[in-house]
mmCIF file of C-alpha atoms in Angstrom:
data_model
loop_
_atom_site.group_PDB
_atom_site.id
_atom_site.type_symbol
_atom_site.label_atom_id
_atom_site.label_comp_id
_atom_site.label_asym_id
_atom_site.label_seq_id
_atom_site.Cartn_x
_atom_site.Cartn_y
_atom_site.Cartn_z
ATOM 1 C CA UNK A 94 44.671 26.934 42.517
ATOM 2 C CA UNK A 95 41.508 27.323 40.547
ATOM 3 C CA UNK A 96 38.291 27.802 41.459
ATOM 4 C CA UNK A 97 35.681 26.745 38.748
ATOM 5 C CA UNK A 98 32.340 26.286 40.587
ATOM 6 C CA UNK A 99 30.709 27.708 43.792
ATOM 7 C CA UNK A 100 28.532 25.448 46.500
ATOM 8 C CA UNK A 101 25.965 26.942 49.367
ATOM 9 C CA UNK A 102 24.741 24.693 51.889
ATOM 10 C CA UNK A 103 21.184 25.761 52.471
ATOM 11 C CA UNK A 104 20.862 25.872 56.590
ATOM 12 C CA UNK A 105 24.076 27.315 57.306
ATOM 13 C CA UNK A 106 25.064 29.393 54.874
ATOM 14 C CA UNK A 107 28.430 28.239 53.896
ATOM 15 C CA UNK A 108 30.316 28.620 50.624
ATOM 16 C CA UNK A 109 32.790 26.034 49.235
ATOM 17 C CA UNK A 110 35.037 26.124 46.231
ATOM 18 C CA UNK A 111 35.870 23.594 43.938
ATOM 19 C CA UNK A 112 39.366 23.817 43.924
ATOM 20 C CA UNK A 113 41.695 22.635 41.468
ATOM 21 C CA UNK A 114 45.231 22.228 42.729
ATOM 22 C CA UNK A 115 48.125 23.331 40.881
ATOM 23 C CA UNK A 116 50.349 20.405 39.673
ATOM 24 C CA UNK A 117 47.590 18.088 40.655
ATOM 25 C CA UNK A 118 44.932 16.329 38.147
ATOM 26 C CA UNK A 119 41.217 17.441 38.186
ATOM 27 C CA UNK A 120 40.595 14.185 39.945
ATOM 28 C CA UNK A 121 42.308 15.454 43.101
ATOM 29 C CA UNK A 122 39.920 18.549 43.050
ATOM 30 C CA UNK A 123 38.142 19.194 46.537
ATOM 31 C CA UNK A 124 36.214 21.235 48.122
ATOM 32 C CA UNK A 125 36.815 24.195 50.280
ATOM 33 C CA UNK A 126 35.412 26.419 52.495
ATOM 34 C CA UNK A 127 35.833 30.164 51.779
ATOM 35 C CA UNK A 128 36.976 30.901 54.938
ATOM 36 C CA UNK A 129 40.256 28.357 54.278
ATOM 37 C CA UNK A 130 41.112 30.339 50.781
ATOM 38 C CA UNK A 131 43.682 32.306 50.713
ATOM 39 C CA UNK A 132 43.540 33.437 47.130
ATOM 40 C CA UNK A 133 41.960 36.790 46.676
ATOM 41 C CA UNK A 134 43.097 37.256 42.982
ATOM 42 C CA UNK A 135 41.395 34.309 41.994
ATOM 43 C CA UNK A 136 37.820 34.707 44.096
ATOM 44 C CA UNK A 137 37.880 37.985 42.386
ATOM 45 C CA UNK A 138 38.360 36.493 38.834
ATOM 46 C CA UNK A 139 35.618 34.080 39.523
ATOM 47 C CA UNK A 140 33.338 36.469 40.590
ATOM 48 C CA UNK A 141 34.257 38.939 37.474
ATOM 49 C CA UNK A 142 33.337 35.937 35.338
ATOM 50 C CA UNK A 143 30.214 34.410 37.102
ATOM 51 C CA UNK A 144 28.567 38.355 36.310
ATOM 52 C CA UNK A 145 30.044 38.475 33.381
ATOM 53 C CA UNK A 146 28.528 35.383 31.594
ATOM 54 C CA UNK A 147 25.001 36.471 33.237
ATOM 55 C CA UNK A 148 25.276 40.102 32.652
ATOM 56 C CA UNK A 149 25.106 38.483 28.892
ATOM 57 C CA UNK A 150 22.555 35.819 29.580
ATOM 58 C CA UNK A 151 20.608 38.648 31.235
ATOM 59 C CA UNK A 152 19.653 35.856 33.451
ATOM 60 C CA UNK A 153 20.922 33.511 35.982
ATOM 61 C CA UNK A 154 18.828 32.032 38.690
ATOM 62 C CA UNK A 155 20.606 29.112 40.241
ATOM 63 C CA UNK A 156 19.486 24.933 40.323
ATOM 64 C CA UNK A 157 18.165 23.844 42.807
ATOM 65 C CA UNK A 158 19.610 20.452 44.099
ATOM 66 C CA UNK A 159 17.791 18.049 46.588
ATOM 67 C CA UNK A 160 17.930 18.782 50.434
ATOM 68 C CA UNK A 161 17.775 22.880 49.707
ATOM 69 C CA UNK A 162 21.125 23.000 48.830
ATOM 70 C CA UNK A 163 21.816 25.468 45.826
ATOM 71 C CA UNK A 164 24.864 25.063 43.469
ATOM 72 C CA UNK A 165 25.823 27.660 40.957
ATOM 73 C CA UNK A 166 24.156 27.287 37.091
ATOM 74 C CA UNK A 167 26.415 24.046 35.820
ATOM 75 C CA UNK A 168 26.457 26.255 32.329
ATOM 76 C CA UNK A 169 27.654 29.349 34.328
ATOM 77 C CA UNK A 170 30.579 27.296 36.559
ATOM 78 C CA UNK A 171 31.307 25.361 32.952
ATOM 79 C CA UNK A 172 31.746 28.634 31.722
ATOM 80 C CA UNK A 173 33.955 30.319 34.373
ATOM 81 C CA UNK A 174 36.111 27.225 34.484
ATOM 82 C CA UNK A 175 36.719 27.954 30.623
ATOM 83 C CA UNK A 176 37.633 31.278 31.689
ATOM 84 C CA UNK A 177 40.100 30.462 34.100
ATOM 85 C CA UNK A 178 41.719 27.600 31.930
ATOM 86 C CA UNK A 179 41.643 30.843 29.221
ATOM 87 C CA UNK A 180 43.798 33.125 31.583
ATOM 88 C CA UNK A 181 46.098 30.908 32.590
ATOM 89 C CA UNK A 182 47.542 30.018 28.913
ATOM 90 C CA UNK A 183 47.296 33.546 27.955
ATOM 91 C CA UNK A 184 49.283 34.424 30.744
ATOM 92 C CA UNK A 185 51.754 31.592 29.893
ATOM 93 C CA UNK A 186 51.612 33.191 26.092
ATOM 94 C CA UNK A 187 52.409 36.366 27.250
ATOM 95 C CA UNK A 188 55.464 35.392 29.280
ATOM 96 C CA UNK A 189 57.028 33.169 26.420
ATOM 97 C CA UNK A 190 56.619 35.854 24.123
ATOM 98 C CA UNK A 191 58.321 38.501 26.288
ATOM 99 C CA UNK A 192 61.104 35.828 26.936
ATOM 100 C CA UNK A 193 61.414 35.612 23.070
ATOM 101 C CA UNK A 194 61.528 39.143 22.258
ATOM 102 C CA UNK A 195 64.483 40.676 21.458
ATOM 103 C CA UNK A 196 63.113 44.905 22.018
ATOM 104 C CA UNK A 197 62.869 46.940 24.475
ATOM 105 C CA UNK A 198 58.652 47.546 24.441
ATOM 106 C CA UNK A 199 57.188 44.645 26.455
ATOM 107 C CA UNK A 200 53.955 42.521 24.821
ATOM 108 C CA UNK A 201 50.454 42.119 26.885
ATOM 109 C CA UNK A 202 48.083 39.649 25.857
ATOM 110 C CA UNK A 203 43.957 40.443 26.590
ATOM 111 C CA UNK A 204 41.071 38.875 25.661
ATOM 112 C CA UNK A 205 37.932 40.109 26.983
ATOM 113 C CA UNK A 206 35.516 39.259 24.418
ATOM 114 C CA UNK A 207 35.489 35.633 24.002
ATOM 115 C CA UNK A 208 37.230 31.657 25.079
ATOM 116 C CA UNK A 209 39.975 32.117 22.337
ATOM 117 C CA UNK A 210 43.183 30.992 23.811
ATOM 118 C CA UNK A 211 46.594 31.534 22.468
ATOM 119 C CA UNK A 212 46.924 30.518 18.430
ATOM 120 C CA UNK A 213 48.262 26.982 18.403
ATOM 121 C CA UNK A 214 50.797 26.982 15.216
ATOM 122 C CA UNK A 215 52.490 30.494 15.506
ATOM 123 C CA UNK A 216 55.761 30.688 16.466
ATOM 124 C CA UNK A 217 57.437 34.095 17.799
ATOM 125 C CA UNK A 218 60.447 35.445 15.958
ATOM 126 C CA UNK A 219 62.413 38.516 15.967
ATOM 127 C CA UNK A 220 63.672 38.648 11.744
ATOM 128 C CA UNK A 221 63.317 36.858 8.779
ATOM 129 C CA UNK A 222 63.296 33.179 8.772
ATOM 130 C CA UNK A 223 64.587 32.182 5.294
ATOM 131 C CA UNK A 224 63.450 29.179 4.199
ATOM 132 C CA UNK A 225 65.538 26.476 2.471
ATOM 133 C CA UNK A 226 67.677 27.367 -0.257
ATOM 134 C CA UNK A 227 67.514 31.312 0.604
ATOM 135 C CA UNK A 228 70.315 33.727 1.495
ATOM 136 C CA UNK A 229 68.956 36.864 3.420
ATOM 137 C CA UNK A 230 72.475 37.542 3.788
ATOM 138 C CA UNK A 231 74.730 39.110 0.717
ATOM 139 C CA UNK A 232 77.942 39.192 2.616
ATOM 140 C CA UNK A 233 78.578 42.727 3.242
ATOM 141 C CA UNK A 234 81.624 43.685 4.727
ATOM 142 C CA UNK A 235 82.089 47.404 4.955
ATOM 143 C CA UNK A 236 80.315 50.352 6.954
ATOM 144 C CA UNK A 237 80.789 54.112 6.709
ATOM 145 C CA UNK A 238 83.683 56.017 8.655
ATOM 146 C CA UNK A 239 81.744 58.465 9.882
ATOM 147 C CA UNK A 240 81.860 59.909 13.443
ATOM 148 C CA UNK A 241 78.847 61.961 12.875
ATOM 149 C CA UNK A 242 76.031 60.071 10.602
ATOM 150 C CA UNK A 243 74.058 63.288 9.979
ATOM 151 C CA UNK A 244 77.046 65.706 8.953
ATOM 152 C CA UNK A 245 78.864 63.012 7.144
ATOM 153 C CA UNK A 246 78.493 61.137 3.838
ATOM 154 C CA UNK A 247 76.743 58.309 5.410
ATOM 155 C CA UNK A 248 75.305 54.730 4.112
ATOM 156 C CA UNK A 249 72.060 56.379 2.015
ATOM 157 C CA UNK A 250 74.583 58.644 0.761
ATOM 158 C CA UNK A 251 76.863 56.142 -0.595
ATOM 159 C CA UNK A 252 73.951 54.230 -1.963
ATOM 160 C CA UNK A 253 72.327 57.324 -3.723
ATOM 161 C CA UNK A 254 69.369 58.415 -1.151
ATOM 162 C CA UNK A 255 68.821 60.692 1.820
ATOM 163 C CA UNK A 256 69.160 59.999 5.241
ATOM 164 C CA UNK A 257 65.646 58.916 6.071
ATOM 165 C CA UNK A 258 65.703 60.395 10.273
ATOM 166 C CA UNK A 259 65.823 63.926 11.314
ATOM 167 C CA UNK A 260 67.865 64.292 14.748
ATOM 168 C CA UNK A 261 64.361 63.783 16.676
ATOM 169 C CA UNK A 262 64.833 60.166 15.006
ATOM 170 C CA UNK A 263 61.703 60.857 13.136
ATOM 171 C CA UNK A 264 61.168 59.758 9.724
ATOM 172 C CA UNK A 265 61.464 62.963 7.008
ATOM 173 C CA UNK A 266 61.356 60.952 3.412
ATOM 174 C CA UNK A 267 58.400 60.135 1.728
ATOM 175 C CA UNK A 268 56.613 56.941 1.086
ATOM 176 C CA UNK A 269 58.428 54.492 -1.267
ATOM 177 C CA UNK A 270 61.797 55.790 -1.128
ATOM 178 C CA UNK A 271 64.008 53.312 1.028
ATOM 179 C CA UNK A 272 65.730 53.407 4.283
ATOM 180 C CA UNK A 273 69.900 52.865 4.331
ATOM 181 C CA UNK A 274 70.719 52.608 8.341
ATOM 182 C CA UNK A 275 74.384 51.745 9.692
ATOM 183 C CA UNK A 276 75.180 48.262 9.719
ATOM 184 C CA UNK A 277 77.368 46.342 11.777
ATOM 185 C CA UNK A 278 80.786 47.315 10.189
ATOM 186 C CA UNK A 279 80.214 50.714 10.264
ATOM 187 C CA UNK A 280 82.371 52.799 12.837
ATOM 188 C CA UNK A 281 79.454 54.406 14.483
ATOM 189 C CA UNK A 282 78.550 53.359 17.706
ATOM 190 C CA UNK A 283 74.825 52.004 18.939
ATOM 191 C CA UNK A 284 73.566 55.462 19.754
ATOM 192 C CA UNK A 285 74.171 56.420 16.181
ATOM 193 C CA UNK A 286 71.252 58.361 14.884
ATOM 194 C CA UNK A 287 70.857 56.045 11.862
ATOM 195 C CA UNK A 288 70.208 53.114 13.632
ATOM 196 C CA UNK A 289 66.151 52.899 14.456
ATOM 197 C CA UNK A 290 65.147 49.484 13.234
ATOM 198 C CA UNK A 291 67.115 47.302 14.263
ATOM 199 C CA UNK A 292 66.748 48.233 17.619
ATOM 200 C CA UNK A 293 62.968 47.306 17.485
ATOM 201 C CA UNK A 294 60.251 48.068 18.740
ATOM 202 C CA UNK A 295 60.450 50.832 21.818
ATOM 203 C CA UNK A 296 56.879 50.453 22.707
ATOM 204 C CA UNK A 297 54.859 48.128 24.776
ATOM 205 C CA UNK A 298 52.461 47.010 22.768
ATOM 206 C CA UNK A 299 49.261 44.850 23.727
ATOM 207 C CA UNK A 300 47.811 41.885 21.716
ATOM 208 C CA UNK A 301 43.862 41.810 21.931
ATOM 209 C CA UNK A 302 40.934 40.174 20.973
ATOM 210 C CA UNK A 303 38.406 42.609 19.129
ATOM 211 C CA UNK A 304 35.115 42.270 19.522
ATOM 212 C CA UNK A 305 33.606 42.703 16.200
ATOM 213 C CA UNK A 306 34.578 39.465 14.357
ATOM 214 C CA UNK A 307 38.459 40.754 12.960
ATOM 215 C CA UNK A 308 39.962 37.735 15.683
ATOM 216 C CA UNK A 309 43.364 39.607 17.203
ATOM 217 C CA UNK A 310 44.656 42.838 16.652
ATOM 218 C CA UNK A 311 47.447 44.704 18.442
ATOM 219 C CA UNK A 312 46.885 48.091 20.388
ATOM 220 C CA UNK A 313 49.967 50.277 21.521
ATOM 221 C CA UNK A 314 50.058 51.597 25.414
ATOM 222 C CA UNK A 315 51.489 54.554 25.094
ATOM 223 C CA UNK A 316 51.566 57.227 23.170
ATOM 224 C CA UNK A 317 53.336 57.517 19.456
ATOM 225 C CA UNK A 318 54.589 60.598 18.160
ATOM 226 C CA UNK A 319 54.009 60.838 14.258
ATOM 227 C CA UNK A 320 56.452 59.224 11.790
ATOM 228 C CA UNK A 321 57.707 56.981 14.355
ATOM 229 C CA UNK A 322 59.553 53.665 13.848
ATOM 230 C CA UNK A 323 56.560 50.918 15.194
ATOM 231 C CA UNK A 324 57.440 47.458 14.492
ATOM 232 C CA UNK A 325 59.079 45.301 11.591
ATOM 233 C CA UNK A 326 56.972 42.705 9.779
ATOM 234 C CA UNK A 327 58.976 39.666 10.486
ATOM 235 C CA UNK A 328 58.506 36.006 8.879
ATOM 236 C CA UNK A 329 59.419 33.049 7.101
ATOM 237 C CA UNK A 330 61.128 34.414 3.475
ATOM 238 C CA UNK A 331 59.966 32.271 0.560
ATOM 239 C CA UNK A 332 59.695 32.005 -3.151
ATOM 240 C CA UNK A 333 57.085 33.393 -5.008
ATOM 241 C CA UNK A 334 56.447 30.018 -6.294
ATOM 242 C CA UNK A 335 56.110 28.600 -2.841
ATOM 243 C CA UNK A 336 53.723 31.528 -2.353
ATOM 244 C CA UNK A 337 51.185 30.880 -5.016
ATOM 245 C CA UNK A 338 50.887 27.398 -3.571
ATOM 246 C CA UNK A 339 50.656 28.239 0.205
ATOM 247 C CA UNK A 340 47.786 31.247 -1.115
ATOM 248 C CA UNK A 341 45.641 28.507 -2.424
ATOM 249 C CA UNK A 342 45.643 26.795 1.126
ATOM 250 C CA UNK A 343 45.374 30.115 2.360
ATOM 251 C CA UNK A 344 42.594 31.051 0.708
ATOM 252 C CA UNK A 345 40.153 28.102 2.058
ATOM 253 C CA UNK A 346 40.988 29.266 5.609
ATOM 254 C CA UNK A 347 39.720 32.775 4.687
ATOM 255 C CA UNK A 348 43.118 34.507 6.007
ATOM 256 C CA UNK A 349 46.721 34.817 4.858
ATOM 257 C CA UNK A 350 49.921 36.435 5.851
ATOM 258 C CA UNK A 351 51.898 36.320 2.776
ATOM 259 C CA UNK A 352 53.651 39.830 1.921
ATOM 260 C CA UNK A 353 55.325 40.245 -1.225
ATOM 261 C CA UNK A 354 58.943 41.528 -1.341
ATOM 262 C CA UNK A 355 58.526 43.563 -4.894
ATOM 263 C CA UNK A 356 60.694 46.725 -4.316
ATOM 264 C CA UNK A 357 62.834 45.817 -7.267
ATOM 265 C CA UNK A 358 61.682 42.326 -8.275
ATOM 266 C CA UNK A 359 58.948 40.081 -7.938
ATOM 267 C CA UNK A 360 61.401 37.242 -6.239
ATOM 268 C CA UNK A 361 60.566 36.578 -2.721
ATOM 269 C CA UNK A 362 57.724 36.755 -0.615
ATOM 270 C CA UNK A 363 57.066 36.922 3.871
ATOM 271 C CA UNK A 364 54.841 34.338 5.004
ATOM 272 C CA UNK A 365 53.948 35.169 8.819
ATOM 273 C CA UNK A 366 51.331 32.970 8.878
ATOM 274 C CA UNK A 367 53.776 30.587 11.270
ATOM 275 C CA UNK A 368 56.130 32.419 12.285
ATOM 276 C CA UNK A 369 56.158 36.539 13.001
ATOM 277 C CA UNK A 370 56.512 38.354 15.880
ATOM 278 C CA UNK A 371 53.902 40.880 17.139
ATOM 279 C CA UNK A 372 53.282 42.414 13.625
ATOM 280 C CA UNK A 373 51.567 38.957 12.571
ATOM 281 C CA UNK A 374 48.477 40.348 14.713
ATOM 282 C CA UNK A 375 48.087 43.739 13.191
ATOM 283 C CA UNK A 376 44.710 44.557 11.254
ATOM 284 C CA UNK A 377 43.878 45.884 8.126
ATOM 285 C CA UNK A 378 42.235 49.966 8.012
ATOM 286 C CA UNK A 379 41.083 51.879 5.212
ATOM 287 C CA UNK A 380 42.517 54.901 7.428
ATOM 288 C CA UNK A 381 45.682 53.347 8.877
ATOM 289 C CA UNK A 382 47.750 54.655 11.555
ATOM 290 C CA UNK A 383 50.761 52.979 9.905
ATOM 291 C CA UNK A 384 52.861 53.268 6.644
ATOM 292 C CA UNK A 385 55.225 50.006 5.269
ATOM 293 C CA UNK A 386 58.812 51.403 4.662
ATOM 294 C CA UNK A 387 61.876 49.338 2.471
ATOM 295 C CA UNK A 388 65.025 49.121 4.971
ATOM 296 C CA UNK A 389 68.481 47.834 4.324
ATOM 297 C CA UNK A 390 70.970 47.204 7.164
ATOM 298 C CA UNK A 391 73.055 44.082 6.249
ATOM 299 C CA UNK A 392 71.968 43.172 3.457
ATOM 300 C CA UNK A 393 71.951 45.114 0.319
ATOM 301 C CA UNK A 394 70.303 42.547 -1.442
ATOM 302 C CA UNK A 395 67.471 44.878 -3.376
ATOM 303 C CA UNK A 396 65.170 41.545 -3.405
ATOM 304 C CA UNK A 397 65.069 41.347 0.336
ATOM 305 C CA UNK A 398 64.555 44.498 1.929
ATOM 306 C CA UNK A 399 63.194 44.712 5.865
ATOM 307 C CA UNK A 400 59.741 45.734 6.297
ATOM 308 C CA UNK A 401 59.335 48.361 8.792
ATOM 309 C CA UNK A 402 55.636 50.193 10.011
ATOM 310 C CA UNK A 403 55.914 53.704 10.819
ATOM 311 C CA UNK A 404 53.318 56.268 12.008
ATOM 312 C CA UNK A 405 51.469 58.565 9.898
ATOM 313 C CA UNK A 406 50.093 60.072 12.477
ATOM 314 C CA UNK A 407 50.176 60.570 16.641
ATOM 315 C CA UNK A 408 48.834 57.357 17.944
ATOM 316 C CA UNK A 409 46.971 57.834 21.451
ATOM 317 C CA UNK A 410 47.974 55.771 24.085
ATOM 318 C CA UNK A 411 45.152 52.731 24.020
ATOM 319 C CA UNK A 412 44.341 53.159 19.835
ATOM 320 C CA UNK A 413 44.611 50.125 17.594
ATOM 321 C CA UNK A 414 47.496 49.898 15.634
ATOM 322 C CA UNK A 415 46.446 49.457 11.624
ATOM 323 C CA UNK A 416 48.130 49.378 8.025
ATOM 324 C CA UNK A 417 46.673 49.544 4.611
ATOM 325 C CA UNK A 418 46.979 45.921 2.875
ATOM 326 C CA UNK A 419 46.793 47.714 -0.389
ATOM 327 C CA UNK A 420 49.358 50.261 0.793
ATOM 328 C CA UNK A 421 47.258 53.288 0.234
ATOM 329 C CA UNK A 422 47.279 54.895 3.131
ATOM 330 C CA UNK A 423 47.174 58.658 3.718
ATOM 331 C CA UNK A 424 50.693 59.427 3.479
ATOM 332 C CA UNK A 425 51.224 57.005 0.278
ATOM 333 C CA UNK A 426 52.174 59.542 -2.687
ATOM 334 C CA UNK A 427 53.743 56.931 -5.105
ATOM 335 C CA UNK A 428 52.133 55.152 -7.471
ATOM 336 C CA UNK A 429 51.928 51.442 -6.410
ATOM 337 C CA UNK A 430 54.285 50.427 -8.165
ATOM 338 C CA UNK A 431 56.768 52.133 -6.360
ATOM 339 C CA UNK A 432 55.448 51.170 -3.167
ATOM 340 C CA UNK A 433 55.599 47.592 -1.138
ATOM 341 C CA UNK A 434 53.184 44.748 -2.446
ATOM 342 C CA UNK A 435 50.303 44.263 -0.244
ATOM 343 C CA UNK A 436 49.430 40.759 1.905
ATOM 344 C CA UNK A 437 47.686 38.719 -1.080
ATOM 345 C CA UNK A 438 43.762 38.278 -1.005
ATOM 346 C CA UNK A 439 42.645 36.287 -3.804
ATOM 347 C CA UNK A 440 39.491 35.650 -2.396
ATOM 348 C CA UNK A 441 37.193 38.854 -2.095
ATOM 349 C CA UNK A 442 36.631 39.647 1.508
ATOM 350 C CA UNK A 443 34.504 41.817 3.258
ATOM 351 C CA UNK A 444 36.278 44.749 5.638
ATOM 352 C CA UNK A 445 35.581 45.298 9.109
ATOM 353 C CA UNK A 446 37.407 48.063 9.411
ATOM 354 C CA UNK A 447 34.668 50.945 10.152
ATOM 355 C CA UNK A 448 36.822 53.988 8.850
ATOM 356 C CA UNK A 449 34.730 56.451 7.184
ATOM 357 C CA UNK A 450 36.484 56.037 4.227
ATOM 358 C CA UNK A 451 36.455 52.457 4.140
ATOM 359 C CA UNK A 452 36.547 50.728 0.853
ATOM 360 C CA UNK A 453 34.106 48.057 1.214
ATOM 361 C CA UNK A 454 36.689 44.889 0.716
ATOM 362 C CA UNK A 455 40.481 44.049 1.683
ATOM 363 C CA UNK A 456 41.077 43.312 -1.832
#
């Protein structure tokens, strides 16, 4: 049930609810005494949001009807009905994204700030979505031998770079340089040391609603060591073609999501405007806790590398979760050419990012 508005009756003193039943229409709402509910959780929300909404008015006096009896601002119970029409699909949200996800680290959804509900055209994945006419897949068919990754020529080894973890299965090469892990012929097992990204995401992240005009963003709930494996930026793999076209739409919305793919050529580009998965909600920072990483697994196709977010830093448990658009973030010592191609911003727009160091514009 939901309870969107509150009634007094002026001699005796009793409350009633306007319930709304679940799996009934707001037609069949009634009225209810509070001494027949049996629904603390929600008598609490409405009470959280009836102060809420005039802690911010800074007022709240309520109408007085005819015959003495006082009813609850209609502004106020419009509002907390919002509210509780607000929790509900977030809740839903969150569920259908934890039922989608394919890591360990569950997702939370909060919005304290505002009445934005769950986006309405985004679509939860867990890898690339190749569009028509793409191959993310080259066909590989052989693995290493190995029966110990670290101590034995291993995939980077065979295709002419270090291994990229340390036994702590924390990241020890430097920006730009790419990331070989096992793939599914190798001999190695699942517990093999070289396999940190395609396992996901171990963290339980939260998706939130910021309150100073940057929409979403994503904080982490526990704590991350530095040069940590975070998340993958997952979406829809198109042509660069496709791209330029889709930017121009972009661009009158005042957002995009498009992520080149230009380690070795200027071929194919991630769109996670649609469809992502939790890294679609991450925000820009001038000082980013994160760093983009190249990754090959399955494919060895040098025009389709994974995109994996690592930490440059220890991330407190709570802290915002951010990476550089324009890749320059404090552990980037390559030149950018050498580094992954930022989301595209063709329109100049103004960053909200607050770092100290902050740049002025995304772009």
């Amino acid at each position: 049930m939901q309870p969107p508005a509150r009634w007094r009756a002026g001699e005796e003193g009793t409350e009633y609810f306007l319930v709304k039943w679940k799996g009934w229409p707001e037609s069949s709402n009634t009225w209810v005494p509070l001494k027949n509910l049996k629904c603390p959780l929600l008598l609490q929300y409405f009470h959280s949001d009836k102060n809420e909404y005039l802690s911010q008015l800074k007022r709240g006096k309520a109408v007085i009807l005819k015959n003495h009896i006082k009813a609850l601002n209609p502004v106020v119970a419009q509002y907390i009905v919002k509210k509780a029409k607000q929790r509900i699909a977030l809740q839903r949200w969150k569920e259908e994204l934890n039922r989608k996800k394919n890591h360990k680290g569950m997702i939370l959804v909060e919005n304290t700030v505002d009445l934005e509900g769950p986006p309405l055209d985004f679509y939860y994945i867990n890898e690339y979505k190749p569009a028509p006419g793409i191959n993310i897949m080259n066909g590989i068919t052989t693995g290493c031998e190995c029966s110990d990754c670290p101590a034995e020529k291993c995939c980077p080894e065979e295709a002419g770079f270090f291994l990229a973890y340390n036994k702590q299965k924390q990241l020890k090469i430097q920006p730009g340089l790419p990331i070989y892990e096992c793939n599914s012929y190798c001999r190695c097992g699942p517990e093999c040391p070289n396999r940190i990204v395609q396992k996901g995401t171990p963290y339980s992240l939260c998706i939130f609603r910021t309150n100073n005009g940057r929409g979403w963003g994503v904080k982490t709930l526990q704590k991350i060591k530095t040069k940590r494996f975070v998340m993958e930026y997952v979406g829809e793999v198109i042509t660069n073609e496709e791209a330029e076209r889709r930017g121009q739409l972009y661009d009158n919305q005042g957002n995009t999501y498009l992520f080149d793919l230009d380690y070795d050529s200027d071929e194919y580009t991630v769109d996670a405007a649609r469809y992502g998965n939790v890294s679609h909600f991450v925000n820009h920072s001038c000082d980013p806790n994160l760093q983009v990483f190249n990754v090959f697994i399955d494919n060895l196709d040098l025009r389709l590398p994974r995109i994996a977010l690592f930490s440059t830093r220890t991330i407190k448990a709570g802290e915002e979760l951010t990476f550089d658009y324009q890749m320059k973030g404090s552990l980037d010592v390559t030149s950018d050419s050498d580094a992954v191609s930022p989301m595209r911003k063709r329109i100049r727009t103004v960053c909200k990012c607050g770092a100290v160091c902050c740049r002025g514009y995304l772009n």
